[in-house]
PDB file of C-alpha atoms and ligand atoms in Angstrom:
ATOM      1  CA  MET H  15      12.655 -13.392  -4.361  1.00  0.00           C
ATOM      2  CA  ASN H  16      14.191 -10.566  -6.435  1.00  0.00           C
ATOM      3  CA  LEU H  17      11.928  -8.958  -8.995  1.00  0.00           C
ATOM      4  CA  SER H  18      12.872  -7.381 -12.322  1.00  0.00           C
ATOM      5  CA  VAL H  19      14.195  -4.108 -10.850  1.00  0.00           C
ATOM      6  CA  GLU H  20      17.090  -3.608  -8.395  1.00  0.00           C
ATOM      7  CA  GLY H  21      15.761  -3.363  -4.836  1.00  0.00           C
ATOM      8  CA  ALA H  22      12.330  -4.900  -5.548  1.00  0.00           C
ATOM      9  CA  ARG H  23      11.640  -8.063  -3.568  1.00  0.00           C
ATOM     10  CA  LEU H  24       8.652 -10.377  -3.252  1.00  0.00           C
ATOM     11  CA  PHE H  25       8.105 -12.515  -0.146  1.00  0.00           C
ATOM     12  CA  PRO H  26       5.440 -15.034  -1.204  1.00  0.00           C
ATOM     13  CA  GLY H  27       3.301 -16.227   1.708  1.00  0.00           C
ATOM     14  CA  TYR H  28       5.170 -14.136   4.290  1.00  0.00           C
ATOM     15  CA  PHE H  29       2.023 -14.314   6.416  1.00  0.00           C
ATOM     16  CA  SER H  30       0.507 -17.761   7.049  1.00  0.00           C
ATOM     17  CA  SER H  31      -3.258 -18.162   6.653  1.00  0.00           C
ATOM     18  CA  GLU H  32      -3.647 -17.852  10.425  1.00  0.00           C
ATOM     19  CA  ALA H  33      -1.456 -14.734  10.543  1.00  0.00           C
ATOM     20  CA  ARG H  34      -3.443 -13.196   7.655  1.00  0.00           C
ATOM     21  CA  ARG H  35      -6.712 -13.730   9.510  1.00  0.00           C
ATOM     22  CA  ALA H  36      -5.310 -12.206  12.705  1.00  0.00           C
ATOM     23  CA  LEU H  37      -3.792  -9.202  10.882  1.00  0.00           C
ATOM     24  CA  LEU H  38      -6.963  -8.500   8.918  1.00  0.00           C
ATOM     25  CA  ALA H  39      -9.130  -8.761  12.058  1.00  0.00           C
ATOM     26  CA  ASP H  40      -6.801  -6.334  13.826  1.00  0.00           C
ATOM     27  CA  VAL H  41      -6.885  -3.857  10.921  1.00  0.00           C
ATOM     28  CA  LEU H  42     -10.690  -4.056  10.546  1.00  0.00           C
ATOM     29  CA  ALA H  43     -11.167  -3.457  14.282  1.00  0.00           C
ATOM     30  CA  ARG H  44      -8.885  -0.414  14.170  1.00  0.00           C
ATOM     31  CA  ILE H  45     -10.530   1.157  11.121  1.00  0.00           C
ATOM     32  CA  GLU H  46     -13.959   1.071  12.701  1.00  0.00           C
ATOM     33  CA  ALA H  47     -12.843   4.479  14.017  1.00  0.00           C
ATOM     34  CA  ALA H  48     -11.519   5.544  10.567  1.00  0.00           C
ATOM     35  CA  PRO H  49     -13.960   4.195   7.969  1.00  0.00           C
ATOM     36  CA  PHE H  50     -13.109   3.609   4.313  1.00  0.00           C
ATOM     37  CA  TYR H  51     -13.993   6.506   2.024  1.00  0.00           C
ATOM     38  CA  THR H  52     -13.699   7.068  -1.722  1.00  0.00           C
ATOM     39  CA  PRO H  53     -10.650   9.186  -2.565  1.00  0.00           C
ATOM     40  CA  THR H  54     -10.708  11.599  -5.493  1.00  0.00           C
ATOM     41  CA  MET H  55      -8.130  12.737  -8.036  1.00  0.00           C
ATOM     42  CA  PRO H  56      -6.371  16.088  -7.843  1.00  0.00           C
ATOM     43  CA  ARG H  57      -7.855  18.794 -10.107  1.00  0.00           C
ATOM     44  CA  SER H  58     -10.581  16.652 -11.748  1.00  0.00           C
ATOM     45  CA  GLY H  59     -12.085  15.386  -8.498  1.00  0.00           C
ATOM     46  CA  ALA H  60     -12.778  12.072 -10.266  1.00  0.00           C
ATOM     47  CA  PRO H  61     -13.240   9.155  -7.845  1.00  0.00           C
ATOM     48  CA  LEU H  62     -10.590   6.434  -7.612  1.00  0.00           C
ATOM     49  CA  SER H  63     -11.839   2.857  -7.950  1.00  0.00           C
ATOM     50  CA  THR H  64     -10.394   1.862  -4.573  1.00  0.00           C
ATOM     51  CA  ARG H  65     -11.762   2.753  -1.140  1.00  0.00           C
ATOM     52  CA  THR H  66      -9.214   3.976   1.321  1.00  0.00           C
ATOM     53  CA  THR H  67      -8.224   4.813   4.877  1.00  0.00           C
ATOM     54  CA  ASN H  68      -4.961   4.958   6.876  1.00  0.00           C
ATOM     55  CA  LEU H  69      -3.282   3.840  10.081  1.00  0.00           C
ATOM     56  CA  GLY H  70      -0.416   5.554  11.887  1.00  0.00           C
ATOM     57  CA  PRO H  71       0.595   9.123  12.764  1.00  0.00           C
ATOM     58  CA  LEU H  72       0.172  10.224   9.130  1.00  0.00           C
ATOM     59  CA  GLY H  73      -2.142   9.215   6.316  1.00  0.00           C
ATOM     60  CA  TRP H  74      -1.827   9.623   2.559  1.00  0.00           C
ATOM     61  CA  VAL H  75      -4.752  11.618   1.219  1.00  0.00           C
ATOM     62  CA  THR H  76      -5.800  12.652  -2.284  1.00  0.00           C
ATOM     63  CA  ASP H  77      -8.601  15.041  -3.204  1.00  0.00           C
ATOM     64  CA  ILE H  78      -9.281  17.902  -5.564  1.00  0.00           C
ATOM     65  CA  ALA H  79      -6.583  19.977  -3.764  1.00  0.00           C
ATOM     66  CA  GLY H  80      -3.838  17.398  -4.430  1.00  0.00           C
ATOM     67  CA  TYR H  81      -1.835  14.607  -2.817  1.00  0.00           C
ATOM     68  CA  ARG H  82      -0.518  15.024   0.729  1.00  0.00           C
ATOM     69  CA  TYR H  83       0.092  13.422   4.096  1.00  0.00           C
ATOM     70  CA  GLN H  84      -2.009  14.554   7.027  1.00  0.00           C
ATOM     71  CA  ALA H  85      -2.671  13.448  10.595  1.00  0.00           C
ATOM     72  CA  GLU H  86      -6.489  13.513  10.311  1.00  0.00           C
ATOM     73  CA  HIS H  87      -9.096  11.435   8.490  1.00  0.00           C
ATOM     74  CA  PRO H  88     -10.558  13.859   5.908  1.00  0.00           C
ATOM     75  CA  HIS H  89     -14.179  12.971   6.717  1.00  0.00           C
ATOM     76  CA  THR H  90     -14.198  12.434  10.480  1.00  0.00           C
ATOM     77  CA  GLY H  91     -11.408  14.895  11.358  1.00  0.00           C
ATOM     78  CA  ALA H  92     -10.064  12.372  13.891  1.00  0.00           C
ATOM     79  CA  THR H  93      -6.430  11.283  13.991  1.00  0.00           C
ATOM     80  CA  TRP H  94      -5.747   7.930  12.308  1.00  0.00           C
ATOM     81  CA  PRO H  95      -5.747   4.769  14.489  1.00  0.00           C
ATOM     82  CA  ALA H  96      -2.334   3.352  15.421  1.00  0.00           C
ATOM     83  CA  MET H  97      -0.605   0.756  13.256  1.00  0.00           C
ATOM     84  CA  PRO H  98      -0.780  -2.857  14.492  1.00  0.00           C
ATOM     85  CA  ARG H  99       2.390  -4.210  16.098  1.00  0.00           C
ATOM     86  CA  THR H 100       2.524  -6.925  13.419  1.00  0.00           C
ATOM     87  CA  LEU H 101       3.090  -4.249  10.764  1.00  0.00           C
ATOM     88  CA  LEU H 102       5.771  -2.471  12.800  1.00  0.00           C
ATOM     89  CA  ASP H 103       7.484  -5.853  13.263  1.00  0.00           C
ATOM     90  CA  LEU H 104       7.241  -6.505   9.523  1.00  0.00           C
ATOM     91  CA  TRP H 105       8.891  -3.158   8.793  1.00  0.00           C
ATOM     92  CA  ARG H 106      11.672  -3.925  11.286  1.00  0.00           C
ATOM     93  CA  ASP H 107      12.184  -7.302   9.645  1.00  0.00           C
ATOM     94  CA  LEU H 108      12.325  -6.178   6.011  1.00  0.00           C
ATOM     95  CA  ALA H 109      12.791  -2.410   5.640  1.00  0.00           C
ATOM     96  CA  ASP H 110      16.453  -2.066   6.680  1.00  0.00           C
ATOM     97  CA  TYR H 111      15.698   1.519   7.738  1.00  0.00           C
ATOM     98  CA  PRO H 112      16.570   3.141  11.099  1.00  0.00           C
ATOM     99  CA  ALA H 113      13.151   4.697  11.801  1.00  0.00           C
ATOM    100  CA  PRO H 114       9.611   3.269  11.923  1.00  0.00           C
ATOM    101  CA  PRO H 115       6.999   3.822   9.226  1.00  0.00           C
ATOM    102  CA  GLU H 116       4.725   6.836   9.738  1.00  0.00           C
ATOM    103  CA  ALA H 117       1.891   5.936   7.402  1.00  0.00           C
ATOM    104  CA  CYS H 118       0.044   2.772   6.499  1.00  0.00           C
ATOM    105  CA  LEU H 119      -2.313   3.262   3.581  1.00  0.00           C
ATOM    106  CA  VAL H 120      -5.202   0.784   3.650  1.00  0.00           C
ATOM    107  CA  ASN H 121      -6.736   0.296   0.208  1.00  0.00           C
ATOM    108  CA  TRP H 122      -9.748  -1.896  -0.503  1.00  0.00           C
ATOM    109  CA  TYR H 123     -10.035  -3.213  -4.061  1.00  0.00           C
ATOM    110  CA  GLY H 124     -13.376  -4.515  -5.319  1.00  0.00           C
ATOM    111  CA  PRO H 125     -13.806  -6.788  -8.360  1.00  0.00           C
ATOM    112  CA  ALA H 126     -13.385  -3.887 -10.812  1.00  0.00           C
ATOM    113  CA  SER H 127     -10.833  -1.797  -8.900  1.00  0.00           C
ATOM    114  CA  ARG H 128      -7.456  -0.983 -10.381  1.00  0.00           C
ATOM    115  CA  LEU H 129      -4.614   1.414  -9.682  1.00  0.00           C
ATOM    116  CA  GLY H 130      -2.933   3.183 -12.593  1.00  0.00           C
ATOM    117  CA  LEU H 131       0.849   3.275 -13.045  1.00  0.00           C
ATOM    118  CA  HIS H 132       2.386   5.779 -10.619  1.00  0.00           C
ATOM    119  CA  VAL H 133       5.482   6.468  -8.524  1.00  0.00           C
ATOM    120  CA  ASP H 134       5.220   6.938  -4.743  1.00  0.00           C
ATOM    121  CA  GLN H 135       6.800  10.383  -4.482  1.00  0.00           C
ATOM    122  CA  ASP H 136       5.023  12.384  -1.800  1.00  0.00           C
ATOM    123  CA  GLU H 137       7.536  11.330   0.869  1.00  0.00           C
ATOM    124  CA  GLU H 138      10.614  13.283   1.998  1.00  0.00           C
ATOM    125  CA  ALA H 139      12.320  10.089   3.136  1.00  0.00           C
ATOM    126  CA  VAL H 140      12.925   8.921  -0.429  1.00  0.00           C
ATOM    127  CA  ASN H 141      15.591   6.471   0.730  1.00  0.00           C
ATOM    128  CA  ALA H 142      13.131   4.560   2.934  1.00  0.00           C
ATOM    129  CA  PRO H 143      11.497   1.589   1.216  1.00  0.00           C
ATOM    130  CA  VAL H 144       7.815   0.956   0.661  1.00  0.00           C
ATOM    131  CA  VAL H 145       6.613  -2.272   2.305  1.00  0.00           C
ATOM    132  CA  SER H 146       3.253  -3.610   1.201  1.00  0.00           C
ATOM    133  CA  VAL H 147       1.046  -6.528   2.294  1.00  0.00           C
ATOM    134  CA  SER H 148      -1.627  -8.193   0.160  1.00  0.00           C
ATOM    135  CA  LEU H 149      -4.709  -9.665   1.863  1.00  0.00           C
ATOM    136  CA  GLY H 150      -7.699 -11.282   0.175  1.00  0.00           C
ATOM    137  CA  ASP H 151      -8.226 -11.679  -3.558  1.00  0.00           C
ATOM    138  CA  ASP H 152      -5.255 -12.055  -5.901  1.00  0.00           C
ATOM    139  CA  ALA H 153      -4.070  -9.013  -7.858  1.00  0.00           C
ATOM    140  CA  LEU H 154      -2.029  -8.498 -11.012  1.00  0.00           C
ATOM    141  CA  PHE H 155       0.770  -6.109 -10.007  1.00  0.00           C
ATOM    142  CA  ARG H 156       2.815  -4.291 -12.653  1.00  0.00           C
ATOM    143  CA  LEU H 157       6.313  -2.957 -12.082  1.00  0.00           C
ATOM    144  CA  GLY H 158       8.145  -0.783 -14.587  1.00  0.00           C
ATOM    145  CA  GLY H 159      11.143   1.518 -14.597  1.00  0.00           C
ATOM    146  CA  GLN H 160      11.869   5.110 -13.664  1.00  0.00           C
ATOM    147  CA  SER H 161      10.334   6.407 -16.893  1.00  0.00           C
ATOM    148  CA  ARG H 162       6.676   5.805 -17.692  1.00  0.00           C
ATOM    149  CA  ARG H 163       7.787   4.490 -21.101  1.00  0.00           C
ATOM    150  CA  ASP H 164      10.118   1.805 -19.692  1.00  0.00           C
ATOM    151  CA  PRO H 165       9.125  -1.844 -20.160  1.00  0.00           C
ATOM    152  CA  THR H 166       7.076  -3.364 -17.349  1.00  0.00           C
ATOM    153  CA  HIS H 167       6.728  -6.811 -15.791  1.00  0.00           C
ATOM    154  CA  SER H 168       3.520  -8.128 -14.281  1.00  0.00           C
ATOM    155  CA  PHE H 169       3.131 -10.738 -11.588  1.00  0.00           C
ATOM    156  CA  ARG H 170       0.288 -12.066  -9.517  1.00  0.00           C
ATOM    157  CA  LEU H 171       0.125 -11.228  -5.825  1.00  0.00           C
ATOM    158  CA  HIS H 172      -1.616 -13.605  -3.424  1.00  0.00           C
ATOM    159  CA  SER H 173      -3.036 -13.159   0.054  1.00  0.00           C
ATOM    160  CA  GLY H 174      -0.199 -13.020   2.593  1.00  0.00           C
ATOM    161  CA  ASP H 175       2.449 -11.896   0.091  1.00  0.00           C
ATOM    162  CA  VAL H 176       4.712  -8.958   0.932  1.00  0.00           C
ATOM    163  CA  VAL H 177       6.391  -6.661  -1.613  1.00  0.00           C
ATOM    164  CA  VAL H 178       9.325  -4.389  -0.737  1.00  0.00           C
ATOM    165  CA  LEU H 179      10.253  -1.545  -3.079  1.00  0.00           C
ATOM    166  CA  ALA H 180      13.714  -0.302  -2.070  1.00  0.00           C
ATOM    167  CA  GLY H 181      16.761   0.973  -3.957  1.00  0.00           C
ATOM    168  CA  VAL H 182      16.094   1.811  -7.602  1.00  0.00           C
ATOM    169  CA  SER H 183      12.628   0.233  -7.493  1.00  0.00           C
ATOM    170  CA  ARG H 184      11.543   2.814  -4.896  1.00  0.00           C
ATOM    171  CA  ARG H 185      11.477   5.364  -7.741  1.00  0.00           C
ATOM    172  CA  CYS H 186       9.816   3.082 -10.288  1.00  0.00           C
ATOM    173  CA  PHE H 187       6.355   3.118 -11.792  1.00  0.00           C
ATOM    174  CA  HIS H 188       3.978   0.467 -10.480  1.00  0.00           C
ATOM    175  CA  GLY H 189       0.260  -0.218 -10.362  1.00  0.00           C
ATOM    176  CA  VAL H 190      -2.450  -2.838 -10.084  1.00  0.00           C
ATOM    177  CA  ASP H 191      -3.967  -3.922 -13.402  1.00  0.00           C
ATOM    178  CA  ARG H 192      -6.734  -6.110 -12.078  1.00  0.00           C
ATOM    179  CA  ILE H 193      -8.185  -8.119  -9.232  1.00  0.00           C
ATOM    180  CA  TYR H 194      -9.146 -11.798  -9.511  1.00  0.00           C
ATOM    181  CA  PRO H 195     -12.521 -11.799  -7.739  1.00  0.00           C
ATOM    182  CA  GLY H 196     -13.398 -14.791  -5.575  1.00  0.00           C
ATOM    183  CA  THR H 197      -9.827 -16.142  -5.291  1.00  0.00           C
ATOM    184  CA  SER H 198      -9.879 -15.650  -1.504  1.00  0.00           C
ATOM    185  CA  GLN H 199     -12.539 -15.807   1.208  1.00  0.00           C
ATOM    186  CA  LEU H 200     -10.478 -13.760   3.669  1.00  0.00           C
ATOM    187  CA  VAL H 201     -12.013 -10.302   3.356  1.00  0.00           C
ATOM    188  CA  PRO H 202     -15.628 -10.123   4.600  1.00  0.00           C
ATOM    189  CA  GLY H 203     -17.776  -9.229   1.585  1.00  0.00           C
ATOM    190  CA  GLY H 204     -14.902 -10.067  -0.770  1.00  0.00           C
ATOM    191  CA  GLY H 205     -12.158  -8.076  -2.444  1.00  0.00           C
ATOM    192  CA  ARG H 206      -8.533  -7.316  -1.682  1.00  0.00           C
ATOM    193  CA  ILE H 207      -7.039  -5.179   1.067  1.00  0.00           C
ATOM    194  CA  ASN H 208      -3.543  -3.800   0.519  1.00  0.00           C
ATOM    195  CA  LEU H 209      -1.557  -2.329   3.399  1.00  0.00           C
ATOM    196  CA  THR H 210       1.266  -0.035   2.254  1.00  0.00           C
ATOM    197  CA  MET H 211       3.725   1.288   4.828  1.00  0.00           C
ATOM    198  CA  ARG H 212       5.855   4.351   4.203  1.00  0.00           C
ATOM    199  CA  ARG H 213       8.264   6.607   6.043  1.00  0.00           C
ATOM    200  CA  VAL H 214       7.318  10.218   5.242  1.00  0.00           C
ATOM    201  CA  ASN H 215       9.812  12.465   7.081  1.00  0.00           C
ATOM    202  CA  TRP H 216      13.557  12.114   7.516  1.00  0.00           C
ATOM    203  CA  PRO H 217      14.304  10.377  10.831  1.00  0.00           C
TER     204      PRO H 217
HETATM  205  C1  SIN T 326       0.197   1.118  -4.148  1.00  0.00           C
HETATM  206  O1  SIN T 326       1.015   1.187  -5.047  1.00  0.00           O
HETATM  207  O2  SIN T 326      -0.093   2.122  -3.470  1.00  0.00           O
HETATM  208  C2  SIN T 326      -0.545  -0.162  -3.832  1.00  0.00           C
HETATM  209  C3  SIN T 326      -0.003  -1.379  -4.471  1.00  0.00           C
HETATM  210  C4  SIN T 326      -0.861  -2.589  -4.225  1.00  0.00           C
HETATM  211  O3  SIN T 326      -2.071  -2.459  -4.016  1.00  0.00           O
HETATM  212  O4  SIN T 326      -0.333  -3.723  -4.257  1.00  0.00           O
HETATM  213 MN1   MN T 327       2.262   3.000  -4.952  1.00  0.00          MN
END
């Protein structure tokens, strides 16, 4: 399904309920070695409302020093666990890009978590899409244009949905306005887990 901006596509229910359970179990087993932590904003050091970790050769990290990709978990110092095959297959299916993703950001959203409007722009491979999987509680996703002042459209993401931001939409503002607590029983303890895959370096 095409969204409001060129290159933005939504695949509702890409993962069946069984596939969601298997993918989440795989991710949770892998991140036992790379536990969720609370990221902080550049300069202010203010905490984000999501908890975060990564899978893959690189992870996206934010702290008082800024945004960056790095190979190590900032708290344990260990390299990030590998990405599940299911996610690499998903990328091959939908990304239309000649190289695999290098980073999978794993964000946990609680009942009050949100993610302000932003553009993903810490990657060199700006022509590679962003592919993102929603698991657990529903979320209200907002997609705008290339300027922060452009009009935005909001739509609800459900567990198992996949969003691809390619083309023009790859450079567009987006964020998560709210979570709908209790709309899914998938995530142990509740909440939403978003898996966002990105290519960082040129192939
Ligand atoms: C992101 O923009 O990094 C995450 C989007 C989402 O949680 O759906
Ligand atoms: Mn983003």
